Amino acid sequence: MSDILTITSEHVSGILTQDAAPAARCGDGDTVIFETRDCYDDAVVSEERPLGDKADPIENPATGPLYVEGAEPGDVLKVEILDIRLRDWGVMRSSTKCGVFHEDFTERTARIFPIRGGADESDAAGAKGAGSAADGGSAAQYIQFDDRLAIPLDPMIGVIGTAPAGCGITTDTPHRHGGNMDCRRIVKGSVLYLPVNTPGGLLSMGDLHALMGDGEVFICGLEIAGRVTVRVSVVKGGAAAMLPTPFLSCRGRVMTIQSAGTLDEAGDKAAKAMKEFVKKAAGKDNLEAGMLMSLLSDMAVCQVVDPLKTVRVEFPLDVLETYGYRLP
Ligand code: CA
Ligand code: CA
């Protein structure tokens, strides 16, 4: 086993709250592994028993929380996603109540998909050790959907957040603290910036998807347990204050991620948050920032199936760097 601080999947909750006792503590800049259950609480293990084997499963269990020493309210927690390792099978289940197509179904049906190719959980757990995690073979992993179709994976984190300000928020809901954003850009190599609302921040995560399309229209991605390696750092002062959290850097683009009761509302919030950020980062006024947004930003739906809908707005980082901005 590695000597990296690891929070096991015994430490899960269905709510992110300031009242939670930390599962672990780490220093500013430390690397931590979160072992996560799947969104069905690892209870659905066969297609014959789609309701699962647990009497009272936690919906969307999130592993944590992690207390980061030195993180104080008003700071921003920088979470670098160093690696995502997956279990060797994923699961999807139909719903009779949620999702765009729920009226198609009168009962719940589960499909289990073995993960093929690449590195699997057995080498993630021991043989190669965490030191080789950065070489993870997810890019070569795929599922065989049926006799004809093989689908490559793009592993992502569905639920990731700090403790919200005020009351706790269940892990089915995205909000300003992050949570169930189901943003398929939260992948290995991404950097997520989350608000610190309580001392230590209290970071939790779970609900990994081996693959999910924008919208998550069926109600689930390819749901899977796994192991996420992150480096956590505390951003303070003016650098923290200008970040419109939840804020993401992924594959050369920065992204605002906003959730609201409707897609219209979420889209407006995400676009306005990015425009305000562009104004500050590039030193532009409303006119030029608005023009740059219309020319260069892309709006995309993260998900339409959670209690609040989530939209992200992406903007090219190199444009901001042209004006001298550097991400903290
Ligand atoms: Ca989710
Ligand atoms: Ca999910």
Tab-separated table of C-alpha atoms and ligand atoms in Angstrom:
chain	number	residue	atom	x	y	z
A	1	MET	CA	0.000	0.000	0.000
A	2	SER	CA	1.117	3.545	-0.592
A	3	ASP	CA	1.839	5.883	2.292
A	4	ILE	CA	-0.277	8.635	0.764
A	5	LEU	CA	-3.050	9.734	3.108
A	6	THR	CA	-6.094	7.710	2.078
A	7	ILE	CA	-9.724	8.223	3.057
A	8	THR	CA	-11.393	4.850	2.635
A	9	SER	CA	-14.901	4.307	1.340
A	10	GLU	CA	-16.006	3.526	4.896
A	11	HIS	CA	-16.162	7.307	5.390
A	12	VAL	CA	-19.207	8.270	3.336
A	13	SER	CA	-22.186	10.541	3.771
A	14	GLY	CA	-25.271	11.592	1.830
A	15	ILE	CA	-24.963	15.195	2.981
A	16	LEU	CA	-22.256	17.839	2.826
A	17	THR	CA	-22.377	19.917	5.996
A	18	GLN	CA	-20.258	22.024	8.290
A	19	ASP	CA	-21.368	19.746	11.140
A	20	ALA	CA	-19.545	16.702	9.774
A	21	ALA	CA	-16.566	15.427	11.716
A	22	PRO	CA	-13.480	15.280	9.480
A	23	ALA	CA	-12.545	11.814	8.256
A	24	ALA	CA	-8.947	12.997	7.869
A	25	ARG	CA	-6.774	16.097	8.127
A	26	CYS	CA	-4.010	17.194	5.792
A	27	GLY	CA	-1.674	20.102	5.236
A	28	ASP	CA	-1.786	22.782	2.537
A	29	GLY	CA	-0.346	21.230	-0.625
A	30	ASP	CA	-0.726	17.610	0.456
A	31	THR	CA	-1.758	14.739	-1.802
A	32	VAL	CA	-4.733	12.667	-0.663
A	33	ILE	CA	-6.541	9.623	-2.035
A	34	PHE	CA	-10.329	9.366	-1.799
A	35	GLU	CA	-11.760	5.857	-2.218
A	36	THR	CA	-15.329	6.235	-3.424
A	37	ARG	CA	-18.434	4.044	-3.632
A	38	ASP	CA	-20.676	4.211	-6.663
A	39	CYS	CA	-23.871	6.296	-6.607
A	40	TYR	CA	-25.920	3.239	-5.633
A	41	ASP	CA	-23.792	2.797	-2.486
A	42	ASP	CA	-22.146	-0.224	-4.133
A	43	ALA	CA	-25.436	-2.063	-3.527
A	44	VAL	CA	-26.352	-2.962	-7.121
A	45	VAL	CA	-23.980	-5.771	-7.983
A	46	SER	CA	-26.015	-7.893	-10.377
A	47	GLU	CA	-28.548	-7.373	-13.150
A	48	GLU	CA	-30.851	-9.893	-11.437
A	49	ARG	CA	-31.245	-7.644	-8.369
A	50	PRO	CA	-31.563	-4.076	-9.714
A	51	LEU	CA	-32.797	-2.744	-6.385
A	52	GLY	CA	-29.610	-3.899	-4.730
A	53	ASP	CA	-28.756	-5.724	-1.573
A	54	LYS	CA	-28.745	-2.981	1.064
A	55	ALA	CA	-31.761	-2.191	3.221
A	56	ASP	CA	-31.023	1.520	3.348
A	57	PRO	CA	-28.447	2.526	0.741
A	58	ILE	CA	-27.062	6.064	0.727
A	59	GLU	CA	-27.877	7.909	-2.484
A	60	ASN	CA	-24.717	9.374	-4.038
A	61	PRO	CA	-22.434	8.616	-1.074
A	62	ALA	CA	-19.537	11.075	-0.929
A	63	THR	CA	-16.256	10.111	0.725
A	64	GLY	CA	-14.825	12.536	3.269
A	65	PRO	CA	-14.774	15.108	4.571
A	66	LEU	CA	-11.137	16.175	4.431
A	67	TYR	CA	-10.039	19.007	6.703
A	68	VAL	CA	-7.286	21.075	5.078
A	69	GLU	CA	-5.166	22.860	7.661
A	70	GLY	CA	-5.043	26.614	7.133
A	71	ALA	CA	-8.206	26.844	5.026
A	72	GLU	CA	-10.416	29.602	6.412
A	73	PRO	CA	-13.778	31.004	5.304
A	74	GLY	CA	-13.248	33.319	2.335
A	75	ASP	CA	-10.332	31.282	0.999
A	76	VAL	CA	-10.589	29.034	-2.045
A	77	LEU	CA	-9.641	25.368	-2.025
A	78	LYS	CA	-7.620	24.378	-5.096
A	79	VAL	CA	-8.182	20.712	-5.919
A	80	GLU	CA	-5.864	19.250	-8.556
A	81	ILE	CA	-7.251	15.975	-9.919
A	82	LEU	CA	-4.067	13.925	-10.282
A	83	ASP	CA	-5.623	10.571	-11.077
A	84	ILE	CA	-8.904	8.690	-11.292
A	85	ARG	CA	-8.786	4.895	-11.045
A	86	LEU	CA	-11.901	2.838	-11.669
A	87	ARG	CA	-13.314	-0.435	-10.371
A	88	ASP	CA	-13.389	-3.129	-13.043
A	89	TRP	CA	-17.129	-2.825	-13.681
A	90	GLY	CA	-19.718	-0.071	-14.009
A	91	VAL	CA	-23.482	-0.084	-13.643
A	92	MET	CA	-26.448	1.841	-15.038
A	93	ARG	CA	-30.039	1.636	-13.820
A	94	SER	CA	-33.284	2.948	-15.267
A	95	SER	CA	-35.547	5.138	-13.151
A	96	THR	CA	-39.341	5.359	-13.057
A	97	LYS	CA	-39.288	8.844	-11.513
A	98	CYS	CA	-36.289	10.831	-12.695
A	99	GLY	CA	-34.547	11.539	-15.968
A	100	VAL	CA	-35.856	12.685	-19.324
A	101	PHE	CA	-37.120	9.215	-20.281
A	102	HIS	CA	-38.542	7.990	-16.961
A	103	GLU	CA	-42.035	7.550	-18.436
A	104	ASP	CA	-40.639	4.778	-20.627
A	105	PHE	CA	-40.225	2.537	-17.582
A	106	THR	CA	-42.488	0.916	-15.023
A	107	GLU	CA	-39.700	-0.873	-13.187
A	108	ARG	CA	-36.024	-0.405	-12.598
A	109	THR	CA	-33.584	-2.386	-14.707
A	110	ALA	CA	-29.835	-2.562	-14.180
A	111	ARG	CA	-27.068	-3.248	-16.662
A	112	ILE	CA	-23.563	-4.170	-15.569
A	113	PHE	CA	-20.676	-3.319	-17.902
A	114	PRO	CA	-17.238	-4.850	-17.351
A	115	ILE	CA	-14.425	-2.346	-17.899
A	116	ARG	CA	-12.036	-3.626	-20.532
A	117	GLY	CA	-8.503	-2.609	-21.448
A	118	GLY	CA	-6.138	-0.280	-19.596
A	119	ALA	CA	-5.311	-0.541	-15.935
A	120	ASP	CA	-7.818	-2.139	-13.597
A	121	GLU	CA	-8.547	-1.930	-9.896
A	122	SER	CA	-6.196	-4.789	-9.052
A	123	ASP	CA	-3.106	-2.916	-10.127
A	124	ALA	CA	-4.473	0.348	-8.759
A	125	ALA	CA	-4.873	-1.320	-5.374
A	126	GLY	CA	-1.482	-2.806	-4.990
A	127	ALA	CA	0.648	-4.334	-7.690
A	128	LYS	CA	1.879	-1.074	-9.190
A	129	GLY	CA	1.232	1.142	-6.178
A	130	ALA	CA	0.059	4.727	-6.159
A	131	GLY	CA	3.404	5.951	-7.454
A	132	SER	CA	2.461	4.759	-10.892
A	133	ALA	CA	-1.028	6.221	-10.728
A	134	ALA	CA	-0.137	9.062	-13.081
A	135	ASP	CA	0.401	6.454	-15.769
A	136	GLY	CA	-3.152	5.143	-15.340
A	137	GLY	CA	-4.501	3.467	-18.420
A	138	SER	CA	-7.942	5.040	-18.491
A	139	ALA	CA	-7.439	6.395	-21.988
A	140	ALA	CA	-7.336	2.851	-23.315
A	141	GLN	CA	-10.273	1.621	-21.263
A	142	TYR	CA	-13.661	0.946	-22.821
A	143	ILE	CA	-16.913	-0.955	-22.438
A	144	GLN	CA	-18.418	-3.332	-24.927
A	145	PHE	CA	-21.969	-1.946	-25.050
A	146	ASP	CA	-23.260	-4.783	-27.209
A	147	ASP	CA	-21.984	-7.110	-29.901
A	148	ARG	CA	-21.179	-4.228	-32.236
A	149	LEU	CA	-20.301	-1.211	-30.188
A	150	ALA	CA	-17.229	-0.548	-28.057
A	151	ILE	CA	-17.261	2.808	-26.221
A	152	PRO	CA	-14.064	4.439	-24.864
A	153	LEU	CA	-14.216	5.823	-21.328
A	154	ASP	CA	-13.609	9.352	-20.072
A	155	PRO	CA	-13.678	9.047	-16.255
A	156	MET	CA	-15.089	12.007	-14.305
A	157	ILE	CA	-16.214	12.979	-10.826
A	158	GLY	CA	-19.978	13.573	-10.429
A	159	VAL	CA	-20.057	14.805	-6.826
A	160	ILE	CA	-17.281	16.977	-5.409
A	161	GLY	CA	-17.676	19.826	-2.984
A	162	THR	CA	-16.829	21.558	0.237
A	163	ALA	CA	-19.200	22.070	3.142
A	164	PRO	CA	-21.779	24.649	2.046
A	165	ALA	CA	-22.419	27.897	3.848
A	166	GLY	CA	-25.420	27.581	6.167
A	167	CYS	CA	-27.429	24.369	6.231
A	168	GLY	CA	-26.128	21.083	4.891
A	169	ILE	CA	-26.970	20.086	1.311
A	170	THR	CA	-27.642	16.497	0.273
A	171	THR	CA	-25.326	14.890	-2.259
A	172	ASP	CA	-28.042	14.752	-4.930
A	173	THR	CA	-27.949	18.539	-5.312
A	174	PRO	CA	-25.403	20.892	-6.899
A	175	HIS	CA	-25.002	24.422	-5.558
A	176	ARG	CA	-22.416	27.076	-4.831
A	177	HIS	CA	-20.340	24.619	-2.788
A	178	GLY	CA	-20.047	22.241	-5.753
A	179	GLY	CA	-21.821	18.982	-4.940
A	180	ASN	CA	-23.654	16.948	-7.573
A	181	MET	CA	-22.557	19.097	-10.524
A	182	ASP	CA	-22.142	16.129	-12.883
A	183	CYS	CA	-19.722	18.172	-14.985
A	184	ARG	CA	-17.897	15.896	-17.372
A	185	ARG	CA	-14.895	18.209	-17.436
A	186	ILE	CA	-13.958	17.267	-13.853
A	187	VAL	CA	-11.409	14.706	-15.004
A	188	LYS	CA	-7.809	13.684	-14.435
A	189	GLY	CA	-5.655	16.745	-15.086
A	190	SER	CA	-8.367	19.263	-14.204
A	191	VAL	CA	-8.073	21.791	-11.401
A	192	LEU	CA	-11.250	22.606	-9.481
A	193	TYR	CA	-11.559	25.672	-7.271
A	194	LEU	CA	-14.153	25.431	-4.501
A	195	PRO	CA	-15.255	27.911	-1.826
A	196	VAL	CA	-14.125	27.527	1.773
A	197	ASN	CA	-17.170	28.212	3.955
A	198	THR	CA	-15.961	26.663	7.184
A	199	PRO	CA	-12.513	26.102	8.729
A	200	GLY	CA	-10.740	23.246	6.933
A	201	GLY	CA	-13.067	23.471	3.938
A	202	LEU	CA	-14.325	19.878	4.446
A	203	LEU	CA	-13.823	18.419	0.965
A	204	SER	CA	-15.813	15.339	-0.075
A	205	MET	CA	-16.280	13.511	-3.351
A	206	GLY	CA	-17.977	10.506	-4.929
A	207	ASP	CA	-20.350	9.504	-7.736
A	208	LEU	CA	-17.644	8.695	-10.272
A	209	HIS	CA	-18.730	8.103	-13.841
A	210	ALA	CA	-16.600	6.025	-16.175
A	211	LEU	CA	-18.377	7.940	-18.925
A	212	MET	CA	-21.205	10.460	-19.196
A	213	GLY	CA	-22.506	12.686	-21.954
A	214	ASP	CA	-23.487	16.305	-21.391
A	215	GLY	CA	-26.986	16.352	-19.939
A	216	GLU	CA	-26.917	12.896	-18.293
A	217	VAL	CA	-30.395	12.561	-19.770
A	218	PHE	CA	-31.103	8.933	-18.790
A	219	ILE	CA	-30.511	9.819	-15.070
A	220	CYS	CA	-27.105	8.194	-14.620
A	221	GLY	CA	-23.697	7.922	-16.180
A	222	LEU	CA	-21.735	4.693	-16.216
A	223	GLU	CA	-21.745	4.590	-12.418
A	224	ILE	CA	-18.646	3.221	-10.786
A	225	ALA	CA	-16.607	3.068	-7.618
A	226	GLY	CA	-12.969	4.085	-7.703
A	227	ARG	CA	-10.056	5.917	-6.258
A	228	VAL	CA	-9.286	9.603	-6.831
A	229	THR	CA	-5.900	11.151	-6.092
A	230	VAL	CA	-5.915	14.908	-5.509
A	231	ARG	CA	-3.534	17.607	-4.340
A	232	VAL	CA	-5.249	20.225	-2.198
A	233	SER	CA	-3.955	23.762	-1.690
A	234	VAL	CA	-5.347	26.885	-0.102
A	235	VAL	CA	-5.683	30.059	-2.199
A	236	LYS	CA	-5.988	33.244	-0.189
A	237	GLY	CA	-6.475	36.990	-0.602
A	238	GLY	CA	-7.160	38.746	-3.892
A	239	ALA	CA	-6.340	35.680	-5.997
A	240	ALA	CA	-9.066	33.775	-4.177
A	241	ALA	CA	-11.562	36.620	-4.177
A	242	MET	CA	-11.657	36.936	-7.967
A	243	LEU	CA	-12.385	33.241	-8.654
A	244	PRO	CA	-16.113	32.657	-9.326
A	245	THR	CA	-16.378	29.289	-7.578
A	246	PRO	CA	-17.119	26.545	-8.447
A	247	PHE	CA	-14.453	27.254	-11.086
A	248	LEU	CA	-12.623	24.723	-13.211
A	249	SER	CA	-9.512	24.620	-15.355
A	250	CYS	CA	-9.508	21.774	-17.873
A	251	ARG	CA	-7.672	21.136	-21.115
A	252	GLY	CA	-6.727	24.777	-21.752
A	253	ARG	CA	-10.066	26.289	-20.778
A	254	VAL	CA	-11.469	27.808	-17.619
A	255	MET	CA	-15.095	27.177	-16.720
A	256	THR	CA	-17.786	28.578	-14.500
A	257	ILE	CA	-20.262	25.946	-13.276
A	258	GLN	CA	-23.628	27.229	-12.069
A	259	SER	CA	-26.783	25.464	-10.950
A	260	ALA	CA	-30.371	26.733	-10.735
A	261	GLY	CA	-33.981	25.629	-11.003
A	262	THR	CA	-33.990	26.004	-14.778
A	263	LEU	CA	-31.385	25.732	-17.516
A	264	ASP	CA	-32.130	29.328	-18.557
A	265	GLU	CA	-31.331	30.576	-15.105
A	266	ALA	CA	-28.238	28.380	-14.737
A	267	GLY	CA	-26.968	29.531	-18.146
A	268	ASP	CA	-27.405	33.191	-17.264
A	269	LYS	CA	-25.591	32.712	-13.978
A	270	ALA	CA	-22.680	30.831	-15.561
A	271	ALA	CA	-22.278	33.386	-18.382
A	272	LYS	CA	-22.477	36.377	-16.048
A	273	ALA	CA	-19.988	34.814	-13.627
A	274	MET	CA	-17.537	34.235	-16.471
A	275	LYS	CA	-18.021	37.735	-17.881
A	276	GLU	CA	-17.237	39.281	-14.505
A	277	PHE	CA	-14.164	37.054	-14.287
A	278	VAL	CA	-13.013	38.040	-17.791
A	279	LYS	CA	-13.423	41.714	-16.860
A	280	LYS	CA	-11.095	41.310	-13.911
A	281	ALA	CA	-8.631	38.836	-15.447
A	282	ALA	CA	-8.265	40.709	-18.744
A	283	GLY	CA	-8.918	44.228	-17.470
A	284	LYS	CA	-11.901	44.746	-19.763
A	285	ASP	CA	-15.076	46.796	-19.418
A	286	ASN	CA	-18.588	45.417	-19.906
A	287	LEU	CA	-18.540	46.141	-23.641
A	288	GLU	CA	-15.326	44.346	-24.566
A	289	ALA	CA	-15.797	41.581	-22.008
A	290	GLY	CA	-19.263	40.955	-23.432
A	291	MET	CA	-17.898	40.890	-26.977
A	292	LEU	CA	-15.130	38.457	-25.985
A	293	MET	CA	-17.706	36.234	-24.326
A	294	SER	CA	-19.815	36.118	-27.472
A	295	LEU	CA	-16.791	35.444	-29.664
A	296	LEU	CA	-14.913	32.919	-27.572
A	297	SER	CA	-16.991	31.342	-24.807
A	298	ASP	CA	-18.958	28.117	-25.124
A	299	MET	CA	-22.005	27.313	-23.034
A	300	ALA	CA	-22.740	23.651	-22.337
A	301	VAL	CA	-25.232	21.701	-20.298
A	302	CYS	CA	-23.700	19.600	-17.530
A	303	GLN	CA	-26.878	17.875	-16.378
A	304	VAL	CA	-30.672	18.253	-16.545
A	305	VAL	CA	-31.692	15.488	-14.136
A	306	ASP	CA	-30.715	16.667	-10.636
A	307	PRO	CA	-32.866	18.824	-8.298
A	308	LEU	CA	-31.091	21.880	-9.750
A	309	LYS	CA	-29.885	21.988	-13.384
A	310	THR	CA	-26.226	22.731	-14.117
A	311	VAL	CA	-24.635	24.708	-16.948
A	312	ARG	CA	-20.988	25.493	-17.545
A	313	VAL	CA	-19.437	28.293	-19.584
A	314	GLU	CA	-15.971	27.670	-20.991
A	315	PHE	CA	-13.435	30.348	-21.945
A	316	PRO	CA	-9.932	29.875	-23.419
A	317	LEU	CA	-7.263	30.349	-20.749
A	318	ASP	CA	-4.601	31.499	-23.208
A	319	VAL	CA	-6.691	34.566	-24.039
A	320	LEU	CA	-6.640	35.586	-20.391
A	321	GLU	CA	-2.912	34.866	-20.246
A	322	THR	CA	-2.461	37.226	-23.203
A	323	TYR	CA	-3.582	39.947	-20.810
A	324	GLY	CA	-1.189	38.770	-18.093
A	325	TYR	CA	-3.567	36.695	-15.941
A	326	ARG	CA	-2.198	33.581	-14.252
A	327	LEU	CA	-4.334	31.031	-12.467
A	328	PRO	CA	-3.369	30.575	-8.809
B	1	CA	CA	-24.563	12.716	-10.160
B	2	CA	CA	-24.127	9.405	-10.958
